[in-house]
Coordinates of C-alpha atoms in Angstrom, one line a residue:
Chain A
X23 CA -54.1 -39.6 -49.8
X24 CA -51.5 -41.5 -48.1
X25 CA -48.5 -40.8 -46.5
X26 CA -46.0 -43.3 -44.7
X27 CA -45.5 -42.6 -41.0
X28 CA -42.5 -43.2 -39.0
X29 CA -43.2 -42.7 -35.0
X30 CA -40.0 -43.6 -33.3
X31 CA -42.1 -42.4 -29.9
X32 CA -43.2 -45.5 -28.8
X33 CA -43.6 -49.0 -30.5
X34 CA -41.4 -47.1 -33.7
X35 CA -42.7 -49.3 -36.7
X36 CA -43.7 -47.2 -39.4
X37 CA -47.6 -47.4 -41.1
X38 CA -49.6 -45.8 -43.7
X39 CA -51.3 -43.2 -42.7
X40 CA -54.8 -41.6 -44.5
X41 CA -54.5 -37.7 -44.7
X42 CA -56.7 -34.6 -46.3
X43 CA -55.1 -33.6 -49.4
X44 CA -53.1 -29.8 -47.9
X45 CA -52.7 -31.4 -44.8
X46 CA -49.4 -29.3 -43.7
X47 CA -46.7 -31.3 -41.5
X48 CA -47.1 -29.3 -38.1
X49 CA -51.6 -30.0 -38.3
X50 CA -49.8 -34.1 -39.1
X51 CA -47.8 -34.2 -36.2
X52 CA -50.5 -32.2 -34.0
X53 CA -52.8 -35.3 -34.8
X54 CA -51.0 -37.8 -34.5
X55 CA -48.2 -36.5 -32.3
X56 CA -50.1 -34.3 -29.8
X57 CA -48.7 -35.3 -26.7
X58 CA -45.3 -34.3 -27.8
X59 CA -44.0 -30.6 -28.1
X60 CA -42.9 -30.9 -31.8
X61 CA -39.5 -28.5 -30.3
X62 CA -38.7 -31.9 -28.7
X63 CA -39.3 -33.9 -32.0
X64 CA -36.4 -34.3 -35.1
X65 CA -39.1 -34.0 -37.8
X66 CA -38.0 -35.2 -41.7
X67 CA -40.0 -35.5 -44.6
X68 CA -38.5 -37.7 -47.1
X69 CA -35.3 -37.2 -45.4
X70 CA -35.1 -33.6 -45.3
X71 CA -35.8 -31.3 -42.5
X72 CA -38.7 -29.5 -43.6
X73 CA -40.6 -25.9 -42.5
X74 CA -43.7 -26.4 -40.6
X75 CA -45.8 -25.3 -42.7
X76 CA -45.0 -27.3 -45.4
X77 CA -48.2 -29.5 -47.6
X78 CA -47.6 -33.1 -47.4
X79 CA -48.1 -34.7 -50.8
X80 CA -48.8 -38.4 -51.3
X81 CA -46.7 -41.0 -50.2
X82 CA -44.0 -38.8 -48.2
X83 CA -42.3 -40.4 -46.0
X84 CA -42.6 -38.6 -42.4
X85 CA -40.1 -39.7 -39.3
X86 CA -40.3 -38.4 -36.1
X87 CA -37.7 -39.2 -33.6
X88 CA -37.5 -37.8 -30.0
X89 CA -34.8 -35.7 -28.9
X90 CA -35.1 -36.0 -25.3
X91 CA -35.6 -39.8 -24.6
X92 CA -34.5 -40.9 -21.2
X93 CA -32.1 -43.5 -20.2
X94 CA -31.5 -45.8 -17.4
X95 CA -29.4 -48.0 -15.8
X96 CA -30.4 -52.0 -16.7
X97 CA -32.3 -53.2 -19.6
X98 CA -31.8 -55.8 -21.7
X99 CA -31.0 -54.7 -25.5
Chain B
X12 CA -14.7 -48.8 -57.3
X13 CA -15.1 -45.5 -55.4
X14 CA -14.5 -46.7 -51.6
X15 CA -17.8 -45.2 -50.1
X16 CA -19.6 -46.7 -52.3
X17 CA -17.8 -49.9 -52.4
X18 CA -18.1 -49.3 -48.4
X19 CA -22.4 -49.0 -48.8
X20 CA -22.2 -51.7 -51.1
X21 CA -20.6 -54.0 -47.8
X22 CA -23.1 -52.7 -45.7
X23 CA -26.3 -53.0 -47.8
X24 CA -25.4 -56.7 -48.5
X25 CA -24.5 -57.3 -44.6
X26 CA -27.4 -55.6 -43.5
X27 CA -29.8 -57.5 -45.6
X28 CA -28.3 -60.9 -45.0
X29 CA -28.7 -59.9 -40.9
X30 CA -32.2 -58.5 -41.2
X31 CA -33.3 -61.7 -43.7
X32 CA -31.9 -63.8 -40.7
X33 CA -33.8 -62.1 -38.0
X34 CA -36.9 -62.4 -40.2
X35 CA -36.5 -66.0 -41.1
X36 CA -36.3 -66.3 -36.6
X37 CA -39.4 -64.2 -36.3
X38 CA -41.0 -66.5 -39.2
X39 CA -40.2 -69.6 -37.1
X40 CA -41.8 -68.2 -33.7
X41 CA -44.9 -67.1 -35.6
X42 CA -45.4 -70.7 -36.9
X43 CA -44.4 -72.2 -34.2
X44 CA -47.2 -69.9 -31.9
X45 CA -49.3 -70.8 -34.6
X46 CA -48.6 -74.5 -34.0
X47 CA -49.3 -73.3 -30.4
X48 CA -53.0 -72.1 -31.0
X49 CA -53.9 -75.1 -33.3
X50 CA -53.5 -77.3 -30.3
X51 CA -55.2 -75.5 -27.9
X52 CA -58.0 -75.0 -30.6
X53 CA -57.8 -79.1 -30.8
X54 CA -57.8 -79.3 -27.4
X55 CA -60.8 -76.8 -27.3
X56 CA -62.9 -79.3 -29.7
X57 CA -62.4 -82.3 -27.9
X58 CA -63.9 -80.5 -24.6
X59 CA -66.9 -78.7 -26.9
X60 CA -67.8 -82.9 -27.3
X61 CA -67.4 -84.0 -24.3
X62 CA -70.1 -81.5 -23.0
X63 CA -72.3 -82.2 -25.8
X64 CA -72.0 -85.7 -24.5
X65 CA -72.1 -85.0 -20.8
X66 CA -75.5 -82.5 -21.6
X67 CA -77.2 -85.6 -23.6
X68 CA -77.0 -87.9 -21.4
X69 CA -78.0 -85.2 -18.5
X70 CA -74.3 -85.6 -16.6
X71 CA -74.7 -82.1 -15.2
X72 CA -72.4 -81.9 -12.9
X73 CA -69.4 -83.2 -15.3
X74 CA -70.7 -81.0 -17.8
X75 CA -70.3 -78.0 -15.3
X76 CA -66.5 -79.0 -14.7
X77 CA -65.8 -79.4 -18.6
X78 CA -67.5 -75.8 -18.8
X79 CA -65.2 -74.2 -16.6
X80 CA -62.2 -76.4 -18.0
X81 CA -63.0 -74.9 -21.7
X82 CA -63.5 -71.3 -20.3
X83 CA -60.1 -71.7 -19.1
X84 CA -58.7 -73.3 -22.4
X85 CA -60.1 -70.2 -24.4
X86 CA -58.8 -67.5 -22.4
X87 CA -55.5 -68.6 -23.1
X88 CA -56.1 -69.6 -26.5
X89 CA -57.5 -65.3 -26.5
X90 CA -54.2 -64.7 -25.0
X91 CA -51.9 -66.4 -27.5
X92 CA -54.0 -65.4 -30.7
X93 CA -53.3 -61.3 -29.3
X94 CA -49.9 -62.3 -29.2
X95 CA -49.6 -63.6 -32.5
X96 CA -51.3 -60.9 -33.8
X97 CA -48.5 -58.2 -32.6
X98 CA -45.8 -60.7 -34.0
X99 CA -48.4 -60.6 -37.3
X100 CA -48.1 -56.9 -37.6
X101 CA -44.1 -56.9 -36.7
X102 CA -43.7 -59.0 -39.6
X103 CA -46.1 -56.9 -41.8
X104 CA -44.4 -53.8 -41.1
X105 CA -40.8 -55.3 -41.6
X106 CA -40.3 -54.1 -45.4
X107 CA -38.0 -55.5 -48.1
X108 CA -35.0 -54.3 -47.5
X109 CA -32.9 -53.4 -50.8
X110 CA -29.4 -51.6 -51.4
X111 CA -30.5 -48.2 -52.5
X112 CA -32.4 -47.9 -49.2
X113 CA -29.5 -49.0 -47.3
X114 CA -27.9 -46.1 -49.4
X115 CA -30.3 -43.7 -48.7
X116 CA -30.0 -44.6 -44.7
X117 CA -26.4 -43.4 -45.2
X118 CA -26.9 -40.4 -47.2
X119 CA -28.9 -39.6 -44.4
X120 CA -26.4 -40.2 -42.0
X121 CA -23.7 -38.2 -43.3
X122 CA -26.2 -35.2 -43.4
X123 CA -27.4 -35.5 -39.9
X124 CA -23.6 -36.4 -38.4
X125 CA -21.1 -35.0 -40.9
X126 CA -19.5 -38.5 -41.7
X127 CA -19.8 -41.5 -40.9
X128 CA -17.2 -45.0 -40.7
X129 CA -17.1 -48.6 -41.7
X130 CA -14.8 -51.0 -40.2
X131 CA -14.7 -53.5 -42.9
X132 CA -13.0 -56.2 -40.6
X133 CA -15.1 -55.7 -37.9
X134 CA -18.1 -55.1 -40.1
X135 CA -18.6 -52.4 -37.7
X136 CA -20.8 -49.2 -38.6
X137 CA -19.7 -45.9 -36.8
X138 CA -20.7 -42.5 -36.4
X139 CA -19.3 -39.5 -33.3
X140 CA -21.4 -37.5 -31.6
X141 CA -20.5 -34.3 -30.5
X142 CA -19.0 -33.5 -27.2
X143 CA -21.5 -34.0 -24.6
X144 CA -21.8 -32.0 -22.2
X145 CA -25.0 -33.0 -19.0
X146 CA -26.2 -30.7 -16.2
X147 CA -22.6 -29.2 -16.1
X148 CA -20.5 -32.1 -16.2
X149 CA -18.0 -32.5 -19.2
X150 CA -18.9 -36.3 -20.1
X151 CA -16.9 -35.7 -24.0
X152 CA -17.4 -37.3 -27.6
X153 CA -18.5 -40.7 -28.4
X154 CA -18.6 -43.4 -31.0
X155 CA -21.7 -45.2 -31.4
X156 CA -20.4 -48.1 -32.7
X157 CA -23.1 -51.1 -34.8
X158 CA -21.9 -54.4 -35.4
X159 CA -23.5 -55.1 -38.4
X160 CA -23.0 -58.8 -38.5
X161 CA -24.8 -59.4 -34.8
X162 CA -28.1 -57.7 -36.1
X163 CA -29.6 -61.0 -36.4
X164 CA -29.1 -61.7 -33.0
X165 CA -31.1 -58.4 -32.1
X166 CA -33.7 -60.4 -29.4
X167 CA -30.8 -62.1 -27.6
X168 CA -28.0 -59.1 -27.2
X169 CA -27.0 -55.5 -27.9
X170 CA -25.8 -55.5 -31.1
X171 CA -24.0 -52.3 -30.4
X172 CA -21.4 -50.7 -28.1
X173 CA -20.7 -46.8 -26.9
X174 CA -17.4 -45.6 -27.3
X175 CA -16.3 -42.6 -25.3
X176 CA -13.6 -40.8 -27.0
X177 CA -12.6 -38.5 -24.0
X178 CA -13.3 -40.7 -21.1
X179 CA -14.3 -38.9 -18.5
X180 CA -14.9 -41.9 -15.8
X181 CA -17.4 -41.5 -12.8
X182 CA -14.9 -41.4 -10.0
X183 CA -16.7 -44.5 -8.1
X184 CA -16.9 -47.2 -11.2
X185 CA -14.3 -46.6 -14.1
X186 CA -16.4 -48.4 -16.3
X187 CA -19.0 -46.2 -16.6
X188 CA -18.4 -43.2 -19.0
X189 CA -22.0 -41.6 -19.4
X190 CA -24.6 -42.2 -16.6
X191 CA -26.7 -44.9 -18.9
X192 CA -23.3 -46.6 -20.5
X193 CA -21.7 -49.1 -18.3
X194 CA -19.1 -51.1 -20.4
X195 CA -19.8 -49.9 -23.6
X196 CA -23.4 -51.0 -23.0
X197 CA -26.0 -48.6 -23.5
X198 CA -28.8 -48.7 -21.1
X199 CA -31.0 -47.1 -23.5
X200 CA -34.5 -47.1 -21.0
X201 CA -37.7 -45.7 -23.0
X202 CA -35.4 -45.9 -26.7
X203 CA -35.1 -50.0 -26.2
X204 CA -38.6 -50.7 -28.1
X205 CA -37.8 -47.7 -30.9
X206 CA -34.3 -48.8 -31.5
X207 CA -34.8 -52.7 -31.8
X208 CA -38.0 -51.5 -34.2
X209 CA -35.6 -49.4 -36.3
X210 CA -32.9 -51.6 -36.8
X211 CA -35.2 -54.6 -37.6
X212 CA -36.2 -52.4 -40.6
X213 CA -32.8 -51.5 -41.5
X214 CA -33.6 -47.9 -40.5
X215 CA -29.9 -47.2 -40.1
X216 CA -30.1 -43.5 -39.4
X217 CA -33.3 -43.8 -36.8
X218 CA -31.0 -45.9 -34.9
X219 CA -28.1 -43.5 -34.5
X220 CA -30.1 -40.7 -33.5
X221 CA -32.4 -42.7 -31.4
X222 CA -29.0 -43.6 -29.7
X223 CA -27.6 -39.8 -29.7
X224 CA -31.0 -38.9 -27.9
X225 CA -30.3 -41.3 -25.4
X226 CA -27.1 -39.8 -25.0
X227 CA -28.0 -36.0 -24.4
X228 CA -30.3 -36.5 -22.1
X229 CA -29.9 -37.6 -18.5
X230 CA -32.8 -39.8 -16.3
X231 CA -32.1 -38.8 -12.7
X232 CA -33.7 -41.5 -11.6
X233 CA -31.8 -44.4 -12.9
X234 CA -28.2 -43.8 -13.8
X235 CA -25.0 -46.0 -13.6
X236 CA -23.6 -43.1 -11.6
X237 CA -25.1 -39.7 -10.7
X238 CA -23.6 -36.7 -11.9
X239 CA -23.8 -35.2 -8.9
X240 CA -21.6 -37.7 -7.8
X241 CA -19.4 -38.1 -11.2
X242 CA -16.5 -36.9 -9.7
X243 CA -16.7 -38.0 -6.4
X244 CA -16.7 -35.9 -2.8
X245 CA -14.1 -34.0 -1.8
X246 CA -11.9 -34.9 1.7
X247 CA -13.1 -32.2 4.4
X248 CA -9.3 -32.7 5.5
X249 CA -6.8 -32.6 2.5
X250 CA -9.9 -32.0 -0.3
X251 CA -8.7 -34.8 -2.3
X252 CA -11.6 -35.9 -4.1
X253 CA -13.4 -39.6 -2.6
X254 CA -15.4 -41.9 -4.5
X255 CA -17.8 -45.0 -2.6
X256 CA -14.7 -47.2 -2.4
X257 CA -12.0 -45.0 -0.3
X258 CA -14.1 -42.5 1.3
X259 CA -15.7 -42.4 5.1
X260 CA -17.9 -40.9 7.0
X261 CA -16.6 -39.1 10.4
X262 CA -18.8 -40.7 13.0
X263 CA -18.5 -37.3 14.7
X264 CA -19.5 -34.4 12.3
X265 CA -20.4 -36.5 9.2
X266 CA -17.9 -35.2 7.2
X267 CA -16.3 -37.1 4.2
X268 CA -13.2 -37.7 4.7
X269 CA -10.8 -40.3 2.6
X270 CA -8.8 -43.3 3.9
X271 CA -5.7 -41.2 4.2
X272 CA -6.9 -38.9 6.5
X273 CA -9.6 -40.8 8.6
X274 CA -8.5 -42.9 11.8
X275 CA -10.1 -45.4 14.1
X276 CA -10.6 -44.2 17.7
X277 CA -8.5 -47.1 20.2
X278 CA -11.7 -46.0 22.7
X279 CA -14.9 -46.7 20.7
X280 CA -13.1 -48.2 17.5
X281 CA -15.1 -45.4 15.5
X282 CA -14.0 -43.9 12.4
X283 CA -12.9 -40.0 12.5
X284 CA -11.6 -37.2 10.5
X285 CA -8.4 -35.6 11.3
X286 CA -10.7 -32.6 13.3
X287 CA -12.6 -35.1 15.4
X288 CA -9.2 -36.9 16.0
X289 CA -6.7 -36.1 18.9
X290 CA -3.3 -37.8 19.7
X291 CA -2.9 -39.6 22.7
X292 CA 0.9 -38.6 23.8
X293 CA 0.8 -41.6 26.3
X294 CA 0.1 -44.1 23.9
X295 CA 0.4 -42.9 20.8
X296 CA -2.6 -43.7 19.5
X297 CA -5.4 -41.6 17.9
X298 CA -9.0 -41.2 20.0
X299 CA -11.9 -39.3 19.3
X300 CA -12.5 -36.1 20.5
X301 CA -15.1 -37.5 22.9
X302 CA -13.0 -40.5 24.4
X303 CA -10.4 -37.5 25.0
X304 CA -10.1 -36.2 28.0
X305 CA -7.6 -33.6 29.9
X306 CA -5.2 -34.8 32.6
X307 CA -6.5 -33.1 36.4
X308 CA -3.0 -32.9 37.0
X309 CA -0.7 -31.4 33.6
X310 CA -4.0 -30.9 31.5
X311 CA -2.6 -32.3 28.7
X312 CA -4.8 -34.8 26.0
X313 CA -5.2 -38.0 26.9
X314 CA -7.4 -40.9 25.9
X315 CA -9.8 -42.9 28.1
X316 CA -8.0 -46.0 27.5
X317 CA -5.1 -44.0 29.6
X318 CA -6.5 -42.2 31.9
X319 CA -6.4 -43.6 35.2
X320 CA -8.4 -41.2 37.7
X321 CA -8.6 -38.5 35.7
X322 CA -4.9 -38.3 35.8
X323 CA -2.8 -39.0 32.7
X324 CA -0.2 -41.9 33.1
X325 CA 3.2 -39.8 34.1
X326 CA 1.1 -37.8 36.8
X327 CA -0.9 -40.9 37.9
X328 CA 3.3 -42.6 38.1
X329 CA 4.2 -39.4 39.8
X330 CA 1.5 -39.3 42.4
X331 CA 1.7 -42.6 42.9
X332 CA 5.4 -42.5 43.7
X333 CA 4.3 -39.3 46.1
X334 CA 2.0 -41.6 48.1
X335 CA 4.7 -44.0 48.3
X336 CA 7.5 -42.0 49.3
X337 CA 5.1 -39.8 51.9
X338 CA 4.2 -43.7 53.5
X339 CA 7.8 -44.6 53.6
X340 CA 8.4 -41.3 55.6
X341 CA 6.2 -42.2 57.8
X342 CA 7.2 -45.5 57.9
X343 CA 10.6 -45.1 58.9
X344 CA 9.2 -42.2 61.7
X345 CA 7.1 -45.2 63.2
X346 CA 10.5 -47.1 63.4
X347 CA 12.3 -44.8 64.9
X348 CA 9.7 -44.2 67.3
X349 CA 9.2 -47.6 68.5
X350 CA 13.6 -47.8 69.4
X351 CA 12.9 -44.2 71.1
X352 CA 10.4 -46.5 73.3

């Protein structure tokens, strides 16, 4: 089944994403998101914060934003 | 009309007009790096025939050169075609952008900050964070403020501004209020790529909290200001605290000491605190405690400049006058005993 995947770690576009039907959010983010303690991640599913244990079910919409992103002192936008 | 949603109504129309515009940019580049490949793929037939030709008519040596001329030509025709490809898949992943997503985006707002604000005139979208608070240093609330009607100029400017709302200004630049905002503008470091990605898809809320992130956390290694040094050092004379404009280093001890209470030594023309100062009574000028020295005479302070034989001025007048008067004496006793004679 599919699920659409926002990763705003990174490039941040969101994608379609194939997953195993039961597939619960904290295995998602554990394969897709492994380098990154979920603790440090503001996880939604369709919005909503969301246990992790909870079952993805098709087309869910799945955003991951860091909390702890780092600043600096000149860039351009 | 209710006015929030005669407010998201504004906004969903402003951001899709923007985002269409940015689109309709990004549509131009693509053809026109299209345009860009097609030439270079021209370029790249007109070589392939020239060596066919050069090989025929056994031109080896010419052939060799137009070899390494069309190697050349590929590899950057490799090089623009991976670059259109990542402009391909931006443009792919950009999705249609209607009002009841826009609505949703702001739904999701109020739940993740409480509320949020529309500035109609300034077609300005707002939301507060709460009071921030880094590595011990009070930095206050601030607005994140998105100027909805410069989203279509995303690739050329920030099309947003950071509001403090209890200014708490870095003692040495009072135009920073966070260590990565300088002027409003957020420096936004390893966020920039994730931020321009979710305002180009309208993702209203990602954007804010993308921002917040960037705003409760603190990069030691590149800020506007330190927060160690946020509020400055304090004078080790009158503990007034210093920032990099009005504050010195004693030459001496290294203490920092502000303009108030450092002085420049007449001796060495050094600049001292008040501790490695002393006051030169003859001249009333301040020396260092090194180019201060004690009269042989009084023992009493006295600077270098002053000193004259290790005795201060009013001994050195006074022994002086001593030598004088002692070779008068005996001045007048030669006199008198030259009549005697």
């Amino acid at each position: 089944m599919q699920v659409m995947f926002i990763n705003n770690n990174g490039a941040g576009f969101a994608d379609y994403v194939e997953i195993e039907p039961h597939t619960t959010i904290e295995s998602f983010l554990h394969d897709h998101l492994s380098d990154i303690h979920p603790d440090d991640l503001m996880i939604r599913v369709n919005r909503q914060p969301v246990a992790r244990d909870q079952v993805l079910q098709p087309n869910d919409r799945i955003s991951a934003t860091p909390t702890k992103i780092e600043g600096a002192q000149r860039c351009a936008a | 009309m209710n006015p929030q949603i005669r407010d998201k109504l504004r906004i969903a129309t402003l951001v899709r007009q923007q985002l269409r515009l940015l689109h309709d940019d990004h549509c131009d580049q693509v053809q026109q790096q299209y345009g860009a490949v097609l030439g270079e793929l021209d370029r790249l037939r007109g070589l392939h025939r020239r060596v066919e030709k050069a090989r025929r008519r056994r031109w080896y040596a010419a052939a060799q050169r137009l070899s390494v001329v069309m190697q050349n030509v590929s590899e950057h025709v490799d090089q623009q075609m991976r670059t259109l490809q990542s402009s391909h898949a931006e443009s792919t992943h950009s999705q249609r952008i209607t009002d009841s997503f826009v609505a949703d985006e702001l739904d999701q707002l109020t739940e993740e900050f409480g509320t949020w604000r529309f500035d109609a005139s300034n077609k300005e979208l707002s939301v507060q964070t709460d009071a921030i608070e880094l590595e011990g240093v009070y930095l206050g609330p601030f607005e994140i403020q998105l100027r909805l009607c410069d989203l279509s100029q995303l690739e050329q400017r920030q099309p947003y501004a950071i509001e403090a709302l209890d200014p708490q200004l870095a003692a040495s630049q009072d135009c920073v209020t966070h260590p990565h905002v300088s002027d409003k503008q957020l420096c936004a470091g390893e966020a920039v790529t994730p931020i321009r990605a979710a305002l180009k898809t309208g993702r209203l809320c990602d954007f804010f909290i993308l921002v917040q992130s960037v705003l409760t956390n603190y990069n030691a290694e590149s800020p506007y200001v330190s927060l160690s040094e946020w509020f400055g050092e304090p004078c080790s004379d009158c503990g007034v605290r210093v920032n990099d404009d009005n504050r010195s280093l004693c030459r001496r001890c290294d203490e920092v000491t502000c303009d108030e209470c450092s002085s420049i030594c007449a001796c060495c023309d050094d600049l001292h605190c008040a501790d490695c100062s002393r006051h030169c009574p003859s001249c009333q000028e301040s020396s260092c405690c090194i180019c201060t020295a004690v009269c042989a005479q009084c023992d009493e302070p006295c600077c270098q400049l002053c000193l004259d034989d290790d005795l201060c001025p009013s001994c050195y007048q006074e022994r002086e006058n001593q030598y004088a008067k002692i070779q008068n004496e005996s001045e007048s006793c030669n006199t008198a005993k030259t009549s005697v004679c």
